[in-house]
Coordinates of C-alpha atoms in Angstrom, one line a residue:
I1360 CA 75.7 85.6 146.8
A1361 CA 72.1 84.5 147.0
M1362 CA 73.2 81.0 148.2
A1363 CA 75.5 82.5 150.9
E1364 CA 72.6 84.7 152.0
A1365 CA 70.3 81.8 152.4
F1366 CA 72.8 80.2 154.9
V1367 CA 73.3 83.4 156.7
A1368 CA 69.6 84.0 157.0
G1369 CA 69.0 80.5 158.4
R1370 CA 66.8 79.4 155.5
V1371 CA 69.1 76.3 155.0
S1372 CA 71.7 74.7 157.2
A1373 CA 74.5 72.3 157.0
R1374 CA 76.3 70.0 159.4
R1375 CA 79.5 70.7 157.6
S1376 CA 81.1 74.1 157.0
V1377 CA 80.3 75.8 153.6
L1378 CA 82.9 78.3 152.2
F1379 CA 82.0 80.8 149.5
M1380 CA 84.9 82.3 147.5
T1381 CA 85.3 84.8 144.7
L1382 CA 88.7 84.2 143.0
G1383 CA 90.8 86.5 140.8
N1384 CA 93.4 85.9 138.2
Q1385 CA 91.6 83.0 136.6
E1386 CA 92.6 81.4 133.3
E1387 CA 96.2 80.4 134.0
G1388 CA 95.9 76.7 134.6
L1389 CA 97.3 75.4 138.0
D1390 CA 99.2 78.7 138.4
L1391 CA 96.0 80.6 139.3
S1392 CA 97.4 83.0 141.9
G1393 CA 94.0 83.5 143.6
V1394 CA 93.0 79.9 144.1
S1395 CA 96.6 78.7 144.5
F1396 CA 97.0 81.1 147.4
Y1397 CA 94.0 79.6 149.1
A1398 CA 95.2 76.0 148.4
A1399 CA 98.5 76.9 150.1
H1400 CA 96.8 78.7 153.0
S1401 CA 93.4 77.1 153.4
I1402 CA 91.5 77.9 156.5
T1403 CA 91.1 74.2 157.3
P1404 CA 93.4 71.2 156.3
R1405 CA 93.0 70.3 152.7
E1406 CA 92.0 66.8 153.5
K1407 CA 88.9 68.1 155.3
H1408 CA 87.7 69.6 152.1
V1409 CA 84.8 67.5 150.7
L1410 CA 83.8 69.2 147.4
M1411 CA 84.7 72.2 145.3
V1412 CA 81.8 73.6 143.1
N1413 CA 83.0 76.1 140.5
L1414 CA 80.3 78.3 138.9
D1415 CA 81.2 79.6 135.4
M1416 CA 79.0 82.0 133.4
I1417 CA 75.8 80.0 134.2
G1418 CA 73.6 82.7 132.7
R1419 CA 74.3 82.3 129.1
N1420 CA 73.0 79.8 126.4
P1421 CA 69.7 78.9 128.2
E1422 CA 68.7 76.9 125.2
R1423 CA 71.6 74.4 125.9
P1424 CA 71.8 71.8 128.6
L1425 CA 74.0 73.0 131.5
E1426 CA 77.4 71.4 131.5
V1427 CA 78.4 69.7 134.8
E1428 CA 81.9 68.2 134.7
G1429 CA 83.5 65.9 137.2
V1430 CA 80.5 64.1 138.6
R1431 CA 82.7 61.0 139.1
S1432 CA 85.5 62.9 140.8
A1433 CA 84.1 61.4 144.0
S1434 CA 84.0 57.7 144.7
G1435 CA 80.7 55.9 144.3
D1436 CA 77.5 57.3 143.0
D1437 CA 76.6 59.8 145.7
L1438 CA 77.9 63.0 143.9
A1439 CA 76.4 62.0 140.5
S1440 CA 73.1 61.2 142.2
A1441 CA 73.1 64.5 144.2
V1442 CA 73.8 66.5 140.9
K1443 CA 70.9 64.6 139.2
N1444 CA 68.4 65.0 141.9
A1445 CA 69.2 68.7 142.4
M1446 CA 69.0 69.6 138.7
E1447 CA 65.9 67.6 138.0
A1448 CA 64.1 69.1 141.0
Q1449 CA 64.5 72.6 139.4
K1450 CA 63.9 71.3 135.9
V1451 CA 67.3 72.3 134.8
A1452 CA 68.4 70.4 131.7
F1453 CA 72.0 69.3 132.1
K1454 CA 74.8 67.2 130.6
P1455 CA 77.0 65.5 133.1
T1456 CA 80.6 64.5 132.3
D1457 CA 82.0 61.8 134.5
F1458 CA 85.5 63.4 134.6
A1459 CA 86.9 66.2 132.4
G1460 CA 85.2 68.0 129.6
E1461 CA 86.5 71.2 128.1
M1462 CA 86.8 73.3 131.4
L1463 CA 87.5 71.2 134.4
F1464 CA 91.2 71.5 134.1
R1465 CA 91.2 75.1 132.7
G1466 CA 89.6 76.8 135.7
D1467 CA 89.8 77.4 139.4
G1468 CA 88.9 73.8 140.3
A1469 CA 92.1 72.4 138.8
I1470 CA 94.2 73.1 142.0
F1471 CA 91.6 71.2 144.0
L1472 CA 91.8 68.3 141.7
K1473 CA 95.6 68.3 142.0
N1474 CA 95.1 68.0 145.8
K1475 CA 92.6 65.1 145.3
I1476 CA 89.5 67.0 146.3
P1477 CA 86.3 66.1 144.4
T1478 CA 85.4 69.0 142.1
L1479 CA 82.5 70.1 139.8
H1480 CA 82.8 72.6 137.0
V1481 CA 79.2 74.0 136.2
W1482 CA 79.0 76.2 133.1
S1483 CA 76.8 77.1 130.2
Y1484 CA 79.3 76.5 127.5
W1485 CA 81.0 78.8 125.1
H1486 CA 79.4 81.8 123.5
K1487 CA 80.4 84.5 121.0
D1488 CA 80.9 87.1 123.7
Y1489 CA 83.2 85.0 125.8
H1490 CA 85.9 87.2 127.4
R1491 CA 84.8 90.2 125.4
V1492 CA 83.3 93.6 126.4
S1493 CA 80.2 92.6 124.4
D1494 CA 79.3 90.0 127.2
T1495 CA 76.8 92.4 128.9
A1496 CA 74.3 91.9 131.6
D1497 CA 71.2 92.2 129.2
K1498 CA 72.3 88.9 127.5
L1499 CA 72.0 86.9 130.7
S1500 CA 69.1 84.6 131.3
Y1501 CA 68.1 85.5 134.8
D1502 CA 65.4 82.8 135.1
R1503 CA 68.0 80.2 134.2
M1504 CA 70.5 81.6 136.7
A1505 CA 67.8 81.5 139.4
A1506 CA 66.9 77.9 138.7
V1507 CA 70.7 76.9 138.6
T1508 CA 71.3 78.7 141.8
K1509 CA 68.4 76.9 143.6
A1510 CA 69.7 73.6 142.3
L1511 CA 73.2 74.2 143.4
L1512 CA 72.1 75.3 146.8
A1513 CA 70.2 72.0 147.1
L1514 CA 73.3 70.1 145.9
V1515 CA 75.6 71.8 148.5
C1516 CA 73.1 71.1 151.3
D1517 CA 72.8 67.5 150.3
V1518 CA 76.6 67.1 150.3
A1519 CA 77.1 69.1 153.4
N1520 CA 74.5 67.2 155.3
A1521 CA 75.2 63.7 154.2
A1522 CA 76.0 61.1 156.9
T1523 CA 79.1 60.0 155.0
A1524 CA 81.5 62.7 153.4
L1525 CA 82.4 62.4 149.8
A1526 CA 85.8 60.7 149.1
W1527 CA 88.1 61.3 146.3
N1528 CA 87.9 58.9 143.4
P1529 CA 91.3 57.3 142.8
V1530 CA 90.6 56.5 139.1
M1531 CA 90.1 60.2 138.4
P1532 CA 92.5 61.1 135.6
L1533 CA 94.6 64.0 136.5
I1534 CA 96.0 66.4 133.9
E1535 CA 99.0 68.5 135.2
G1536 CA 98.0 71.9 134.1
R1537 CA 95.9 73.4 131.3
D1538 CA 99.0 73.7 129.1
D1539 CA 99.1 69.9 128.7
R1540 CA 95.8 70.1 126.8
P1541 CA 95.6 71.2 123.1
R1542 CA 94.7 74.9 122.8
L1543 CA 95.0 77.6 120.3
G1544 CA 95.5 80.6 122.6
A1545 CA 93.0 82.7 120.7
S1546 CA 89.5 84.2 121.4
L1547 CA 87.2 83.0 118.6
E1548 CA 83.7 83.7 117.3
D1549 CA 81.4 82.3 114.7
V1550 CA 81.1 84.2 111.4
T1551 CA 77.3 84.6 110.7
G1552 CA 74.9 86.3 108.5
E1553 CA 75.9 88.1 105.4
A1554 CA 79.6 87.9 106.4
L1555 CA 79.3 84.1 106.2
T1556 CA 77.4 84.2 102.9
A1557 CA 80.1 86.5 101.4
L1558 CA 82.7 83.7 101.9
S1559 CA 80.8 81.4 99.4
L1560 CA 81.6 78.3 101.5
A1561 CA 80.1 74.8 100.9
S1562 CA 76.6 74.1 102.3
G1563 CA 76.9 73.4 106.1
Q1564 CA 80.5 74.7 106.3
G1565 CA 81.1 77.4 108.9
A1566 CA 83.8 79.9 109.6
V1567 CA 85.4 81.4 112.7
R1568 CA 86.9 84.9 113.1
V1569 CA 89.8 85.5 115.4
A1570 CA 88.7 88.2 117.9
G1571 CA 92.0 88.2 119.7
V1572 CA 95.2 86.2 120.1
S1573 CA 98.0 85.9 122.6
P1574 CA 101.3 86.6 120.7
A1575 CA 103.1 83.9 122.7
S1576 CA 100.5 81.2 122.2
V1577 CA 100.5 78.5 119.6
G1578 CA 98.1 80.5 117.4
G1579 CA 100.2 83.7 117.8
V1580 CA 103.5 81.9 116.9
A1581 CA 101.7 80.3 114.0
G1582 CA 100.8 83.8 112.6
L1583 CA 97.2 84.2 113.6
K1584 CA 96.1 87.8 113.9
T1585 CA 93.0 89.5 115.1
G1586 CA 90.5 89.6 112.3
D1587 CA 91.6 86.5 110.5
V1588 CA 89.0 84.2 109.5
I1589 CA 89.4 80.4 109.8
V1590 CA 87.5 78.1 107.4
S1591 CA 89.4 74.8 107.8
F1592 CA 91.7 73.1 110.4
D1593 CA 94.4 70.7 109.2
G1594 CA 92.7 70.8 105.8
K1595 CA 89.4 69.9 107.3
P1596 CA 86.3 72.1 107.0
F1597 CA 84.0 72.4 110.0
G1598 CA 80.5 73.6 110.8
G1599 CA 81.3 76.3 113.3
L1600 CA 83.0 77.3 116.5
E1601 CA 82.1 74.2 118.5
A1602 CA 83.1 71.9 115.8
L1603 CA 86.5 73.7 115.5
R1604 CA 87.0 73.4 119.2
G1605 CA 86.5 69.6 118.9
L1606 CA 89.1 69.4 116.1
I1607 CA 91.5 71.4 118.2
G1608 CA 90.8 69.2 121.3
A1609 CA 91.5 66.1 119.3
V1610 CA 95.0 67.0 117.9
E1611 CA 98.0 64.8 118.6
M1612 CA 100.4 66.7 120.8
E1613 CA 103.9 67.2 119.4
R1614 CA 102.7 66.6 115.8
E1615 CA 103.3 69.3 113.3
Y1616 CA 100.4 70.7 111.4

């Protein structure tokens, strides 16, 4: 909203049109009804779209570098350079991913990628309150949000005012929908403190609690239930939630576990 207000107030300007959208019904891969409706009924031809920037919970995990996925979804170095310049100007630590990380094909940007529109997914990574009622406003880092917002405003202005428009990178690997990627279908959180100690695990080994699971998902069909505690995956112990996500992401599709 602050970025949109900056354009309306005339504090910044752009030679190209800049559209701000809030989207509903997220988290359903390329079947996102909100963004899919826009893709089918865009206010300007899809080939005129230069860049989609998807912001996702940018106020959490201020101690971690910001994740910026898709910096090579546009040809050449212009997009990657614009991201670098904008983040460094606001002293925002960030980790760029050339193509897809964990979220680029899971969120609202996926439909833009399918239509060969350069796309960035900007997010602060997973946290224990993800998609839970405990994800409350008092846990947001407002200073971090302000810095990221200023950086992204500069990025948008840079791209919108460039003499040459960004173009789709033909080597961008496309994944046809989130369901083509390994996923468990459960909401997970780290087990910490006394609860972790009570499990008497080996030093450095972590555990993850199932906070919720979709009955029709891989995890649900396998028998996972809310409240279950996971201490290994495919017989392998792990250090915590992030490590478990890495193991899940590395599974071989169609293999029985």
